């Protein structure tokens, strides 16, 4: 007893009577336990508010989406059970399959082009000059204005009587079907999406470039590496974590594209520019089939979870390769 | 360098042009007549520039621009204040926490980063209806606050971890509670990161369209800048004297703010990304 108590209390207890000391130990243990409990309670009271909000508006809705997907909910009357009918319909719905394909194309093409442009422009405007900061402001402003206004702006530029077609007409030429032809509409939509979002990648890559130690690049150049070799062998490996962020963020962002398309084409012509999110909101609000919309939301969530895990897993390997 | 100087300058000028032309059209065509916009959208107008269309858009019966500004600014401030009250102390606990549950809580709070609000909105309508908050301003503010929790937590935790522990441990030994320690000792040091969070979250709330459109609904008569412009433009998309001035009115406040704060916005993003 004496042994443990002196271990526990240390020098402070030296010179006290053994009986009083062991009592003190028991007492202080209880005190410490109470203090620890109080710390946890204290912690929880500060952690609770954001957890309640996330619980109420993120975690509960995930389960509510699952529940609603097995019902016919019109949004007005209480949901009635519908079994698997929404999912059966989903598997046969051409519109949904088309929108899934389009969403996949937007995500893949968009992510690749945004990364190439983002890194390329970041390399060009890295450094502190007036011109460079002007360029940074120029590539990033679409993000600040937001997708709905950007969508209307580009629709008044590329639309059938928009600025470019007006110019073509005034030259005596024919108009160009930026949004009237299904294929060109998809191309135009993707181009506007890239135009409005690659600025974020530029900023992220600029941040990454700042983490590259100057000495590393100098050493490579002194050793006789060309600028090209320095880029591939020195700069890019250091950027590995930045690249991960630059893939994850656009993929998640591109899977949810909605406002731009609403403002540019309203999903047309003939529904050929409808993404998955566009379909979800369209079916829910125009057709008041919220149960079916919920089933599509579940699909979207699953797609996003799988893709995110996949990217993180793949990228972890290349990040570890750098660390090694 | 990898590219010759001329190639670099050419590439940057081309890029600058592609980025600048839409904003040039927005600025110039808001002051031109329909005839001039159609005849020469890029050129100077035969009838001259006029403030008439902008004034008409400002006084429009359909879209009360000033009212929409006021409501949107109120939403931006309220959501940011709520988010700071809710996430600040929690970020402090997480940043100073050593237990496993601290990390778990952090991951749960960051979950929203990966699940887009559009995938959640249908079940969220159900939750809001159950709570009796659908179509109400409190319901909208609570959901919007939830959406900016991840970024706030992410930025705050990283920043607080860079503040030396000795600072707040001294206060705690003197008997201050966690909450008091946070607001009195830590919060005053967080000014730069709070500014970054407020700016980025503010832009997100200002430009949000789907959530105010769906939760507040067109029937409620509560229009933000984005839902108001949508209501004003989508019906008359061929009348450019309505479209351009309305777009300009919607974009002008954020553009001015962006130009004034550009170092802070771009710099804040860069520092936020490096810390992550």
Tab-separated table of C-alpha atoms in Angstrom, chain A residues 36 40 42-43 46-47 49-51 53-54 56-62 64-65 67-68 73 75 79 121 124-125 131 135-146 148-149 152-154 156-157 161-164 166-167 170 195 198 203-204 206-207 210-211 227-228 231 248 252 256 258-259 262 266 277 280-281 284-285 290 294 297 300-301 304 308, chain B residues 1-3 8 11-12 15-16 18-20 22-23 25-26 37-39 41-42 86 89-90 93-94 99 101-102 105 108-109 111 113-129 131 142-143 145-146 149 178-179 203 207-210 214 226 229-230 233-234 238 240 243-244 247 250-251 254-255 258 262 265-266 269-270 273-274:
chain	number	residue	atom	x	y	z
A	36	UNK	CA	-12.142	13.194	-15.765
A	40	UNK	CA	-15.899	14.576	-20.672
A	42	UNK	CA	-17.672	19.593	-20.274
A	43	UNK	CA	-16.299	18.507	-23.661
A	46	UNK	CA	-19.315	22.052	-26.328
A	47	UNK	CA	-19.268	19.284	-28.953
A	49	UNK	CA	-24.353	21.742	-30.720
A	50	UNK	CA	-22.570	21.011	-34.027
A	51	UNK	CA	-23.169	17.276	-33.567
A	53	UNK	CA	-27.027	19.916	-36.319
A	54	UNK	CA	-25.019	17.371	-38.331
A	56	UNK	CA	-30.390	16.318	-37.686
A	57	UNK	CA	-29.503	17.513	-41.196
A	58	UNK	CA	-26.905	15.011	-42.464
A	59	UNK	CA	-27.048	11.686	-40.615
A	60	UNK	CA	-30.804	11.415	-40.007
A	61	UNK	CA	-31.542	12.483	-43.622
A	62	UNK	CA	-29.357	9.628	-44.927
A	64	UNK	CA	-34.775	9.174	-44.069
A	65	UNK	CA	-33.689	9.017	-47.744
A	67	UNK	CA	-36.933	5.109	-45.832
A	68	UNK	CA	-38.523	7.478	-48.360
A	73	UNK	CA	-44.175	10.335	-51.088
A	75	UNK	CA	-44.427	15.835	-50.572
A	79	UNK	CA	-45.636	8.660	-47.362
A	121	UNK	CA	-1.924	28.043	-65.070
A	124	UNK	CA	2.501	30.204	-65.199
A	125	UNK	CA	1.243	32.654	-62.563
A	131	UNK	CA	0.208	40.724	-63.566
A	135	UNK	CA	-4.563	36.642	-63.418
A	136	UNK	CA	-5.392	34.934	-60.118
A	137	UNK	CA	-8.315	37.306	-59.608
A	138	UNK	CA	-9.498	36.647	-63.170
A	139	UNK	CA	-9.483	32.845	-62.949
A	140	UNK	CA	-11.230	32.748	-59.592
A	141	UNK	CA	-14.069	35.262	-59.994
A	142	UNK	CA	-16.649	32.797	-61.406
A	143	UNK	CA	-16.521	30.950	-58.081
A	144	UNK	CA	-17.328	34.175	-56.245
A	145	UNK	CA	-20.267	35.120	-58.488
A	146	UNK	CA	-21.803	31.685	-58.151
A	148	UNK	CA	-26.746	30.532	-61.168
A	149	UNK	CA	-25.583	33.984	-62.349
A	152	UNK	CA	-27.391	33.057	-67.057
A	153	UNK	CA	-24.357	35.032	-68.199
A	154	UNK	CA	-23.092	32.252	-70.465
A	156	UNK	CA	-26.802	35.169	-72.868
A	157	UNK	CA	-23.426	34.685	-74.582
A	161	UNK	CA	-29.778	34.890	-79.907
A	162	UNK	CA	-26.875	35.435	-77.550
A	163	UNK	CA	-23.795	37.554	-78.102
A	164	UNK	CA	-21.756	35.125	-80.206
A	166	UNK	CA	-25.534	37.831	-82.859
A	167	UNK	CA	-21.952	38.473	-83.947
A	170	UNK	CA	-24.012	40.370	-88.226
A	195	UNK	CA	-14.487	27.594	-67.264
A	198	UNK	CA	-10.826	25.428	-62.762
A	203	UNK	CA	-5.530	28.329	-56.284
A	204	UNK	CA	-5.033	24.861	-54.758
A	206	UNK	CA	-0.555	27.596	-56.166
A	207	UNK	CA	-0.864	26.638	-52.494
A	210	UNK	CA	4.431	27.214	-52.185
A	211	UNK	CA	5.198	24.126	-50.095
A	227	UNK	CA	13.319	22.303	-66.236
A	228	UNK	CA	11.169	19.474	-67.600
A	231	UNK	CA	8.975	19.397	-62.895
A	248	UNK	CA	-11.482	14.748	-54.690
A	252	UNK	CA	-17.581	15.817	-55.591
A	256	UNK	CA	-23.583	17.786	-57.965
A	258	UNK	CA	-27.255	21.615	-61.086
A	259	UNK	CA	-27.627	25.397	-61.043
A	262	UNK	CA	-30.755	25.018	-64.911
A	266	UNK	CA	-32.985	23.812	-68.252
A	277	UNK	CA	-28.996	15.920	-59.492
A	280	UNK	CA	-33.598	14.223	-58.725
A	281	UNK	CA	-34.873	17.766	-58.262
A	284	UNK	CA	-39.296	15.520	-57.065
A	285	UNK	CA	-40.601	19.025	-57.641
A	290	UNK	CA	-40.363	12.591	-53.856
A	294	UNK	CA	-35.210	9.863	-52.737
A	297	UNK	CA	-30.611	10.438	-54.006
A	300	UNK	CA	-26.078	9.427	-55.757
A	301	UNK	CA	-24.890	9.018	-52.164
A	304	UNK	CA	-20.163	9.480	-54.095
A	308	UNK	CA	-14.372	9.115	-52.608
B	1	UNK	CA	11.594	27.518	-68.068
B	2	UNK	CA	9.754	24.911	-70.012
B	3	UNK	CA	7.988	27.198	-72.423
B	8	UNK	CA	3.890	31.858	-72.009
B	11	UNK	CA	-1.069	31.517	-73.336
B	12	UNK	CA	-1.728	33.922	-70.470
B	15	UNK	CA	-6.585	32.857	-70.900
B	16	UNK	CA	-7.093	36.408	-69.678
B	18	UNK	CA	-11.451	34.041	-72.226
B	19	UNK	CA	-11.927	34.915	-68.563
B	20	UNK	CA	-12.500	38.642	-69.105
B	22	UNK	CA	-17.997	37.529	-70.091
B	23	UNK	CA	-17.422	40.164	-67.434
B	25	UNK	CA	-20.211	41.809	-71.761
B	26	UNK	CA	-21.943	41.929	-68.384
B	37	UNK	CA	-27.055	44.406	-77.861
B	38	UNK	CA	-28.413	42.324	-80.727
B	39	UNK	CA	-26.727	44.386	-83.463
B	41	UNK	CA	-23.019	42.732	-78.523
B	42	UNK	CA	-19.269	43.338	-78.237
B	86	UNK	CA	-21.476	26.388	-32.705
B	89	UNK	CA	-15.772	26.007	-28.965
B	90	UNK	CA	-16.163	22.540	-30.506
B	93	UNK	CA	-12.167	20.932	-27.709
B	94	UNK	CA	-11.205	18.805	-30.727
B	99	UNK	CA	-8.847	10.961	-26.835
B	101	UNK	CA	-13.629	10.172	-29.432
B	102	UNK	CA	-12.272	13.611	-30.329
B	105	UNK	CA	-16.343	13.610	-33.586
B	108	UNK	CA	-18.482	12.992	-38.167
B	109	UNK	CA	-18.496	16.790	-38.409
B	111	UNK	CA	-18.874	14.141	-43.251
B	113	UNK	CA	-17.867	17.699	-47.098
B	114	UNK	CA	-18.465	14.499	-49.020
B	115	UNK	CA	-22.256	14.413	-49.218
B	116	UNK	CA	-23.575	17.182	-51.458
B	117	UNK	CA	-26.543	19.120	-50.105
B	118	UNK	CA	-28.483	18.329	-53.281
B	119	UNK	CA	-28.379	14.632	-52.383
B	120	UNK	CA	-29.713	15.476	-48.919
B	121	UNK	CA	-32.353	18.043	-49.795
B	122	UNK	CA	-35.256	15.605	-50.385
B	123	UNK	CA	-34.945	13.867	-46.959
B	124	UNK	CA	-34.121	17.230	-45.340
B	125	UNK	CA	-37.500	18.526	-46.549
B	126	UNK	CA	-39.087	15.579	-44.743
B	127	UNK	CA	-37.108	16.306	-41.555
B	128	UNK	CA	-37.989	20.016	-41.707
B	129	UNK	CA	-41.678	19.219	-42.271
B	131	UNK	CA	-40.080	19.610	-37.139
B	142	UNK	CA	-30.230	25.821	-39.395
B	143	UNK	CA	-29.735	23.744	-42.562
B	145	UNK	CA	-25.403	26.515	-40.925
B	146	UNK	CA	-25.023	22.736	-40.991
B	149	UNK	CA	-19.869	23.308	-40.364
B	178	UNK	CA	-13.331	25.586	-21.303
B	179	UNK	CA	-15.899	27.898	-22.810
B	203	UNK	CA	-19.685	33.534	-50.527
B	207	UNK	CA	-24.477	32.382	-54.044
B	208	UNK	CA	-26.591	29.468	-52.797
B	209	UNK	CA	-29.657	28.990	-54.949
B	210	UNK	CA	-31.099	25.503	-54.432
B	214	UNK	CA	-36.574	24.887	-52.080
B	226	UNK	CA	-30.117	34.358	-56.489
B	229	UNK	CA	-32.772	36.968	-60.165
B	230	UNK	CA	-33.918	33.516	-61.212
B	233	UNK	CA	-34.796	36.470	-65.563
B	234	UNK	CA	-36.075	32.998	-66.385
B	238	UNK	CA	-34.959	37.080	-74.511
B	240	UNK	CA	-31.597	41.488	-72.748
B	243	UNK	CA	-31.333	40.093	-68.270
B	244	UNK	CA	-28.046	42.033	-68.230
B	247	UNK	CA	-27.300	39.935	-63.598
B	250	UNK	CA	-26.818	40.383	-58.546
B	251	UNK	CA	-23.084	40.134	-59.251
B	254	UNK	CA	-19.809	40.234	-54.539
B	255	UNK	CA	-17.571	41.545	-57.320
B	258	UNK	CA	-14.026	40.343	-54.140
B	262	UNK	CA	-8.995	39.605	-53.197
B	265	UNK	CA	-9.857	35.594	-50.267
B	266	UNK	CA	-7.209	34.041	-52.502
B	269	UNK	CA	-7.786	29.810	-49.556
B	270	UNK	CA	-4.099	29.202	-50.182
B	273	UNK	CA	-5.240	24.473	-48.366
B	274	UNK	CA	-1.617	24.284	-47.213
